Coordinates of C-alpha atoms and ligand atoms in Angstrom, one line a residue:
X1109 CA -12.7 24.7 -0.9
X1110 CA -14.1 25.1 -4.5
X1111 CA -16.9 21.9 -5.6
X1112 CA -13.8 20.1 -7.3
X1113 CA -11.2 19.3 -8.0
X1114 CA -11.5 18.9 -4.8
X1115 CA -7.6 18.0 -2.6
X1116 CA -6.5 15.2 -2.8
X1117 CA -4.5 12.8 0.0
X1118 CA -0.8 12.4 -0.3
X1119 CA -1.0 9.0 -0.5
X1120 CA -3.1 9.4 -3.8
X1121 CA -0.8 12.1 -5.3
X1122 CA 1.9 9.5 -4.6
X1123 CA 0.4 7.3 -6.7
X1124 CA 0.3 9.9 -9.3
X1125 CA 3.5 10.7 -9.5
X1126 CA 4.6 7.1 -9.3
X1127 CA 6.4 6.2 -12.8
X1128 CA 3.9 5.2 -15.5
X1129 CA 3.7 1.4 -16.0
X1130 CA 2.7 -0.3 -19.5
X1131 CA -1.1 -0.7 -19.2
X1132 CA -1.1 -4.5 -20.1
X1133 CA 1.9 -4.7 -16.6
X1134 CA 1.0 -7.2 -13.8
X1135 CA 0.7 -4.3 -11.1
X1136 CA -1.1 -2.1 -13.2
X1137 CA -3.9 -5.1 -14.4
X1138 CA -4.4 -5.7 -10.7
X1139 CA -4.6 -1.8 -9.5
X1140 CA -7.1 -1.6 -12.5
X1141 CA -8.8 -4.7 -11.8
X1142 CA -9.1 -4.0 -7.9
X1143 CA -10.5 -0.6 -8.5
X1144 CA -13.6 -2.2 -10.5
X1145 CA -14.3 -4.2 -7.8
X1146 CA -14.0 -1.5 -4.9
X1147 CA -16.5 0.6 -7.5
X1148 CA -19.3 -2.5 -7.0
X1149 CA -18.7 -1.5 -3.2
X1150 CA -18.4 2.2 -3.2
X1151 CA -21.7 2.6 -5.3
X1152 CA -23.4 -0.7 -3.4
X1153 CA -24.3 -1.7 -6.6
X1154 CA -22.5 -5.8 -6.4
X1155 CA -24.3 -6.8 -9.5
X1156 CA -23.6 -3.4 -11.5
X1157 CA -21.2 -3.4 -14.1
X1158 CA -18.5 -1.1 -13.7
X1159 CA -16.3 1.4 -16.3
X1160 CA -13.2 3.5 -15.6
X1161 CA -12.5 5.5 -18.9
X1162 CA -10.4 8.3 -19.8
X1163 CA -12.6 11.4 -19.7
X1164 CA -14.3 13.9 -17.6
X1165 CA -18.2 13.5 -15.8
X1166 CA -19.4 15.1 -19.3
X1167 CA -18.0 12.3 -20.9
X1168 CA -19.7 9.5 -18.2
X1169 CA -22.7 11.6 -19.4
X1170 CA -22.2 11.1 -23.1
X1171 CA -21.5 7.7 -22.2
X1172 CA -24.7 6.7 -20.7
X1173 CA -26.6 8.5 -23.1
X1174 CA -24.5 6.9 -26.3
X1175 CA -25.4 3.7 -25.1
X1176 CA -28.8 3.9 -23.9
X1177 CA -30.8 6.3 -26.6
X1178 CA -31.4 5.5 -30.3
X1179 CA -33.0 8.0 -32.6
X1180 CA -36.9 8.9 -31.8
X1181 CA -36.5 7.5 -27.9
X1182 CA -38.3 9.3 -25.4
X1183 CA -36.1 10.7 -22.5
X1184 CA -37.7 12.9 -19.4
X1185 CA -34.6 15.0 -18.2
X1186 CA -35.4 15.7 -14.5
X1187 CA -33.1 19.2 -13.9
X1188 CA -32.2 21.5 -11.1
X1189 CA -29.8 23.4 -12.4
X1190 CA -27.3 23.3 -15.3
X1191 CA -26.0 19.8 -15.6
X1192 CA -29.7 19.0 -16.0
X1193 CA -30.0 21.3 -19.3
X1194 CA -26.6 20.1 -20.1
X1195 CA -27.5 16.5 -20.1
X1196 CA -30.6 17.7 -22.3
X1197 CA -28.7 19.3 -25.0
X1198 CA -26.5 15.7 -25.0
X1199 CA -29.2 13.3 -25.2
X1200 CA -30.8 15.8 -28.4
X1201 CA -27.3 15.0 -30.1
X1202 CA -28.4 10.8 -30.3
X1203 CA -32.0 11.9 -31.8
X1204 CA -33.6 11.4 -28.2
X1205 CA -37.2 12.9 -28.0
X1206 CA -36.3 15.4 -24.6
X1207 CA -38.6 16.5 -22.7
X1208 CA -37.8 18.8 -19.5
X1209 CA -39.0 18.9 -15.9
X1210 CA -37.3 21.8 -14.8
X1211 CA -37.3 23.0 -11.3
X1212 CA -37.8 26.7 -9.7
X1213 CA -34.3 27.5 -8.9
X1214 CA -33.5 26.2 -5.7
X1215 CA -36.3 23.8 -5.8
X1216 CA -36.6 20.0 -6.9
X1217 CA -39.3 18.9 -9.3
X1218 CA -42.4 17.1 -7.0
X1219 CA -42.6 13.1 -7.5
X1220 CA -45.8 14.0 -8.3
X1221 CA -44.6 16.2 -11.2
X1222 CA -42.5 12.8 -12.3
X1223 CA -45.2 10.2 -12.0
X1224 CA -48.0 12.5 -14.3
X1225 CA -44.9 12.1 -16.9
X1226 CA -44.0 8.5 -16.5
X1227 CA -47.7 7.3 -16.2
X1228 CA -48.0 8.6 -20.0
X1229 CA -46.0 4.9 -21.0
X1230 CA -43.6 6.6 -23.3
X1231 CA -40.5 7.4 -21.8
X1232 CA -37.5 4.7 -22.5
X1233 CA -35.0 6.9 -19.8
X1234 CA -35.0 9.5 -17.0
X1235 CA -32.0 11.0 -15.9
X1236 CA -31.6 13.6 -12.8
X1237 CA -29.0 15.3 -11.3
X1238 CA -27.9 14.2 -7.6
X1239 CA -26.1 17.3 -6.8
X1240 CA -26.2 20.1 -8.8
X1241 CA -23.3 22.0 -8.5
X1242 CA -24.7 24.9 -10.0
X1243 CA -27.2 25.5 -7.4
X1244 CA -26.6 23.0 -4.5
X1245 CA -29.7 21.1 -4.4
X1246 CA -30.2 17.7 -3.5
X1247 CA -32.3 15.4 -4.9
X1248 CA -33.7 12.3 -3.2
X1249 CA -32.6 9.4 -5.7
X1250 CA -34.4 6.0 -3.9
X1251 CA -38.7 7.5 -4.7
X1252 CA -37.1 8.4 -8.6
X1253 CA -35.5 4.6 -8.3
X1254 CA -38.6 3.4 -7.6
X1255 CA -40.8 4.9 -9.8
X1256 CA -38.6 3.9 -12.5
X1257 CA -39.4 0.4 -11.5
X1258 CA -42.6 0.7 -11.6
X1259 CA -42.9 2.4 -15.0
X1260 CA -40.3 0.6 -16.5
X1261 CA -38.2 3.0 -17.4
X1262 CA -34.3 3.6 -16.9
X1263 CA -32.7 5.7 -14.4
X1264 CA -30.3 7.4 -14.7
X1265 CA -28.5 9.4 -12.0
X1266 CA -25.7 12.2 -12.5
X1267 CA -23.1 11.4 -9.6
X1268 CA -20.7 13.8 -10.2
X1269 CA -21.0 16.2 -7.7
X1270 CA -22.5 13.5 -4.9
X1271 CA -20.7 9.5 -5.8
X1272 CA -19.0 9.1 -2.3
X1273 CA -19.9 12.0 -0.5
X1274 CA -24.1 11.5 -0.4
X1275 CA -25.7 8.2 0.0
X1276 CA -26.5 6.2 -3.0
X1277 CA -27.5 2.4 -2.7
X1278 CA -27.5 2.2 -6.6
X1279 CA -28.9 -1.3 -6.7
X1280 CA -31.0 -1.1 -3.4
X1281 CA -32.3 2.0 -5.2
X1282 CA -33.0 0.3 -8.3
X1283 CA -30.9 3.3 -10.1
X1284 CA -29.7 1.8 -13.6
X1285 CA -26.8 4.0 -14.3
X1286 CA -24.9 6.5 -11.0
X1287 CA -22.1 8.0 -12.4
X1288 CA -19.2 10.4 -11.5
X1289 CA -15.9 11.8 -12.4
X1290 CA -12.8 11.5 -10.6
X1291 CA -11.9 15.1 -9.2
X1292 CA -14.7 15.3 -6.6
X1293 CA -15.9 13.2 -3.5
X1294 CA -14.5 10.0 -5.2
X1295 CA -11.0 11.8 -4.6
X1296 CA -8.4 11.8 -7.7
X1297 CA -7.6 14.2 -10.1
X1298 CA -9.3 15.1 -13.0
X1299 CA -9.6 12.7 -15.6
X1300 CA -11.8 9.4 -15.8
X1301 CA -15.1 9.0 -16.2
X1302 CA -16.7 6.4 -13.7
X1303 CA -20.2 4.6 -14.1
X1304 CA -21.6 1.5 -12.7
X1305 CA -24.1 0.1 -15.0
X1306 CA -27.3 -2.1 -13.7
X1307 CA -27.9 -5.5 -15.6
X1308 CA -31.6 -4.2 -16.8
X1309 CA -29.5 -1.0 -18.9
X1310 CA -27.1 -3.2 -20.1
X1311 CA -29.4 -5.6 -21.4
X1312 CA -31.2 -2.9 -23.3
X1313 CA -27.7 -1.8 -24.2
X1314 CA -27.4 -5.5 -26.1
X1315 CA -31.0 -5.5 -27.6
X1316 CA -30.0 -2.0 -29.4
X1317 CA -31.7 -2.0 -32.9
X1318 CA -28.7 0.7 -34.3
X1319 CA -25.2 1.2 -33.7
X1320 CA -24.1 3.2 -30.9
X1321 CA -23.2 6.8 -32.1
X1322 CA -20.2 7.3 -30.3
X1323 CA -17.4 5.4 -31.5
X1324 CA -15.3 6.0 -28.5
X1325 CA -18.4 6.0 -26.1
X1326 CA -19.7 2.4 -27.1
X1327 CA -19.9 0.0 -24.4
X1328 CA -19.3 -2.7 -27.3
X1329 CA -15.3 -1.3 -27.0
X1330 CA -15.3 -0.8 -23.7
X1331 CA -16.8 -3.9 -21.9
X1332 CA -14.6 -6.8 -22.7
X1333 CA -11.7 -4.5 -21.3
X1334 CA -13.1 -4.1 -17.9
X1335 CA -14.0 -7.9 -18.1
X1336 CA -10.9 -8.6 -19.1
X1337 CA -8.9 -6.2 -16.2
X1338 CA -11.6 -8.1 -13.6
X1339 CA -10.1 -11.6 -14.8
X1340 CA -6.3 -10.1 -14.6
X1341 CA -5.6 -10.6 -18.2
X1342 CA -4.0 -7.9 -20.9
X1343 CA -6.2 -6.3 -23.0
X1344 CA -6.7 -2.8 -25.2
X1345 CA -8.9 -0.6 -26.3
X1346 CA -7.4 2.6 -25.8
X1347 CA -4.4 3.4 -23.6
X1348 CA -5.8 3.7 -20.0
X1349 CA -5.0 6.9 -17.7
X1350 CA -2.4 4.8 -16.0
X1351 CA -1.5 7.0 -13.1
X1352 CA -5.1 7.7 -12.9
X1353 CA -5.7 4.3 -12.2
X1354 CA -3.3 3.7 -10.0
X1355 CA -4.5 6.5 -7.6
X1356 CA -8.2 5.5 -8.5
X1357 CA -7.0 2.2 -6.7
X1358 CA -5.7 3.9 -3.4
X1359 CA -8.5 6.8 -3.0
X1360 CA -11.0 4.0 -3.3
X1361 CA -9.4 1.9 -0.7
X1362 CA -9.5 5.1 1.5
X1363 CA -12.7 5.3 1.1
X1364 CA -13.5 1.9 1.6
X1365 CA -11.3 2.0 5.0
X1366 CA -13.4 4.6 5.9
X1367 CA -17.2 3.0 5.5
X1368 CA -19.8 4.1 3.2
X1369 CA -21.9 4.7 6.1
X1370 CA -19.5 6.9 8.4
X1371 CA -18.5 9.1 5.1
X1372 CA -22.4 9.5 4.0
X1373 CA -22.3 10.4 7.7
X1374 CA -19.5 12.7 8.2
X1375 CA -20.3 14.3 4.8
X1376 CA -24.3 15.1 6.5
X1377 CA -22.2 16.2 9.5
X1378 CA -20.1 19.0 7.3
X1379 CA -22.7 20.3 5.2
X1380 CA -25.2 20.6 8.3
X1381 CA -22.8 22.6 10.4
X1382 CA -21.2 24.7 7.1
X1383 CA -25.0 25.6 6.4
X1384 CA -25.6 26.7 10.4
X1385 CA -22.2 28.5 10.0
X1386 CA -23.9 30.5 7.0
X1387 CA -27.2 31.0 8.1
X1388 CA -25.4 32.7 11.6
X1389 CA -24.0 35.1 9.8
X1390 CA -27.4 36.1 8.0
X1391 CA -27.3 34.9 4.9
X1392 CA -29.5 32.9 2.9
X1393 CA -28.9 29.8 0.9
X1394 CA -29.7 29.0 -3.1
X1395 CA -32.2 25.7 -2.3
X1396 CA -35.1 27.1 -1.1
X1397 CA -35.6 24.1 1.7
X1398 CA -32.9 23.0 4.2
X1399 CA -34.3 19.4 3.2
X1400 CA -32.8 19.8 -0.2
X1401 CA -29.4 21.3 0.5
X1402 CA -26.4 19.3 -0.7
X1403 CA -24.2 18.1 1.5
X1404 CA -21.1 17.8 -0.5
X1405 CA -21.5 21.9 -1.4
X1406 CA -23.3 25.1 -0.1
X1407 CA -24.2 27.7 -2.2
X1408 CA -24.7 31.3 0.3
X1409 CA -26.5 33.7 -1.5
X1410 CA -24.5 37.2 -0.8
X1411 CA -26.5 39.1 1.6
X1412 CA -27.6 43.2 0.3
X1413 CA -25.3 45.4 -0.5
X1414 CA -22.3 42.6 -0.9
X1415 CA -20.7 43.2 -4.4
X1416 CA -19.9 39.4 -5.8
X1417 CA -16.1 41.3 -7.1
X1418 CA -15.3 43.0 -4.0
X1419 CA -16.6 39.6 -1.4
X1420 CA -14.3 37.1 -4.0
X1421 CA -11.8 39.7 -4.3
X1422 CA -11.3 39.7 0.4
X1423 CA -11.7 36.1 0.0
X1424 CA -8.6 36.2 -2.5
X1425 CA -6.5 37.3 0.6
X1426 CA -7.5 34.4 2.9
X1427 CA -5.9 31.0 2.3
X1428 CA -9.2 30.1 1.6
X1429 CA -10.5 29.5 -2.5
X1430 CA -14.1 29.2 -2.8
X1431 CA -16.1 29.4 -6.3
X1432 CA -18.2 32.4 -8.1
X1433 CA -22.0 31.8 -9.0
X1434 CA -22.6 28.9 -12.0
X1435 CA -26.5 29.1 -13.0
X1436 CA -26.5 32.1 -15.3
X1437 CA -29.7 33.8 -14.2
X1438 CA -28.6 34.0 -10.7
X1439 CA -24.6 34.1 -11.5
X1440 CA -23.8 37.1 -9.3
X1441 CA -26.1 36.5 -6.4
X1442 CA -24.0 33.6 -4.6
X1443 CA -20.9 31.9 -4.4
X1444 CA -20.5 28.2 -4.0
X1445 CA -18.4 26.4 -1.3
X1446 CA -17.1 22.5 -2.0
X1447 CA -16.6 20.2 1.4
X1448 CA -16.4 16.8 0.3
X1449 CA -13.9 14.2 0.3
X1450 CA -10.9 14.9 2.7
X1451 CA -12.2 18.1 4.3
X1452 CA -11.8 18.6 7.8
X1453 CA -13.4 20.0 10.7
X1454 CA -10.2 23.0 10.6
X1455 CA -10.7 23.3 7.3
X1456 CA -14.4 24.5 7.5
X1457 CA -13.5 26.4 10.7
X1458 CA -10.3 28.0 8.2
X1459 CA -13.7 28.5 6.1
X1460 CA -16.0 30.1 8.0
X1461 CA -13.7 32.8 9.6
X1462 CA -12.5 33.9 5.9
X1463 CA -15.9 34.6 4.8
X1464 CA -17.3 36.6 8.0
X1465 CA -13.3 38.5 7.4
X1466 CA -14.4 38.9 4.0
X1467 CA -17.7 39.9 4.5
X1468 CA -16.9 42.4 7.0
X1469 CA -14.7 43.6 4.5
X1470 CA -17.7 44.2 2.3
X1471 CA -19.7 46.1 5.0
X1472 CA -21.5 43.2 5.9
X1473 CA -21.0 42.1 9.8
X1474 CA -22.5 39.9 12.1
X1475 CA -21.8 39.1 15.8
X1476 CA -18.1 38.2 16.0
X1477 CA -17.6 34.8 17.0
X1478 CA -21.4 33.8 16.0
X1479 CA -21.2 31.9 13.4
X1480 CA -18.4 29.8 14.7
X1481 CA -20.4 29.3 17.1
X1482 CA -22.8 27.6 15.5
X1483 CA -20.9 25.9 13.7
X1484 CA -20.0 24.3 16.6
X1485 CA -22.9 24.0 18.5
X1486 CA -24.0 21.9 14.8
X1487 CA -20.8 19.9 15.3
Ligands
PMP152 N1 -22.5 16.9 -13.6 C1 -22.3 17.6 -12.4 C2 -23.4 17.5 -11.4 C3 -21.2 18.3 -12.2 O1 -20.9 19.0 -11.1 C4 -20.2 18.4 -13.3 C5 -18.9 19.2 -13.1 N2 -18.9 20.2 -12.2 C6 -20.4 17.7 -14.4 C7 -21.6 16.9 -14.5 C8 -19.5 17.6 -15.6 O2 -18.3 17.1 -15.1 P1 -16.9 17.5 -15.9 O3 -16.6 18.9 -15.6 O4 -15.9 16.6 -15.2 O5 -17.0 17.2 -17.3

């Protein structure tokens, strides 16, 4: 139950394990080409352009920032937690002028806060964290969409903890780049890097005054490949994560087979009933409001007198793996719990009753039976 990798269906680890075909093979240009055009629906985005590259979210980061900055650009990093700072550091490393909105911890930075920025007429870029994993809040993508439209400035929208699991209507939105990794809600193990592109970024892509500085990043490499895997013809840039693919292809299907709608749905439905679960057995939560909590991930903050070593340590006894504290100045003050993607309504029960165990094991009890009831009262 840890924020990714997340598990995976058999059907996908199947595909893994399936023997690795030559990337230019009939099957495997269909299962590549099919997977772009599931992306178009899983993201709603049917006039993005899509990319499935070997590499982690980081890279999908790099990615969008190779291709979209140029030295002395202006970029306003919107950040609630530490993929926001991570993506500032990144976009420094293309000569991008950063500048920082960065949230209270817990909180989300006011629209206000963004539109005193954009009015200014400098920025080229915005990017913002969905999720962030480090702290659990959700941010509301479609008013940042929007005023990106207005100002005319690109949007960027780190996916990577939220692509499949929260609703995104990428082109509804007007969000120019949502992008994601493999090992979370989009369901596949760890190892490609997934954006959908709008036509406005790529266009700026094309009217690039430099080179891009990523040689392995640049969309220039990359683009007549997925053209050329949408058309079902061979081509190579460099060797594709076959297997990847291949289960890429299935987990998207699953998804698919399941609606957008009813998994944005189900995934509300989890997170709601996790967080009633928590709050029963009095403790408090890392987003300050209830209106920003994720629903992919909660992040319980331990209640007093709770050692993080000794709570993680009774949890290592349960069947149950959650994950520590991420945001370094609150590190040891909560522990973060994933439920996206295949989770189940016994695997969250499972959940709950290995942290009250563990917390009674701690000294900390609550009514038996209380938060599960909750949880199911949410339900
Ligand atoms: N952004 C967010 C919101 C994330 O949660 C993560 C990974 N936890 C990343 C970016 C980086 O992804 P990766 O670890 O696959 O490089």
């Amino acid at each position: 139950m840890i924020p990714g990798p997340i598990e995976f269906d058999p059907a996908v680890m199947r595909a893994m394990g399936a023997p690795t075909t030559s990337h230019v093979a009939p099957s495997f240009i269909e299962s590549f080409g099919r997977s772009l055009e599931m992306m178009r629906e899983v993201w709603m985005a049917p006039s993005g352009q899509p990319f499935i590259i070997a590499g982690t979210g980081t890279l999908a980061m790099d990615i969008a920032g190779a291709n979209l900055t140029e030295p002395g650009d202006k970029v306003l990093v919107v950040s609630t937690g530490y993929f926001g700072e991570r993506y500032a550091d990144l976009l420094k490393r293309y000569g991008a002028e950063v500048t920082v909105l960065k949230a209270e911890t817990g909180g989300i930075v006011s629209l206000e806060a963004i539109e005193i920025e954009l009015k200014k007429g400098t920025y080229k870029l915005l990017t913002f964290t969905h999720v962030d994993t480090s702290t659990a809040v959700l941010v509301d993508p479609k008013p940042i969409g929007e005023l990106g439209k207005k100002y005319g400035v690109l949007t960027i929208l780190d996916g990577v903890c939220s692509v499949a699991g929260e609703r995104i209507i990428q082109e509804e939105w007007g969000i120019d780049i949502a992008l994601t990794a493999s090992q979370k809600a989009i369901g596949v193990p760890p190892g490609l890097a997934l954006l959908v592109v709008s036509k406005r970024a790529m266009e700026t892509w094309r009217n690039r005054k430099t080179p891009v500085a990523n040689y392995y990043a640049d969309w220039g490499n990359w683009l007549p490949i997925m053209e050329a895997y949408e058309q079902r013809k061979p081509s190579y840039f460099g060797t594709p994560a076959v297997n990847l693919v291949a289960a890429l292809e299935v987990s998207l299907g699953l998804i698919l087979k399941e609606g957008m709608e009813n998994r944005f749905n189900r995934h509300e439905r989890t997170g709601r009933a996790f967080r009633a679960a928590i709050a029963a057995m009095g403790l408090g939560m890392v987003p300050l409001k209830e209106e920003y909590a994720a629903n992919t991930l909660t992040a319980p903050r331990y209640p007093a007198g709770v050692e993080p070593a000794a709570f993680l340590k009774a949890m290592s006894s349960t069947d149950v793996i959650v994950a520590g504290g991420l945001l370094p100045e609150i590190k040891n003050e909560y522990f973060r719990v994933g439920h996206m993607g295949q989770v189940n309504r016994s695997d969250i029960v499972s959940t709950v009753c290995a942290v009250e165990v563990s917390l009674a094991a701690c000294g900390h009890r609550c009514g038996p039976g209380a938060a599960i009831s909750a949880l199911m009262e949410s339900y």
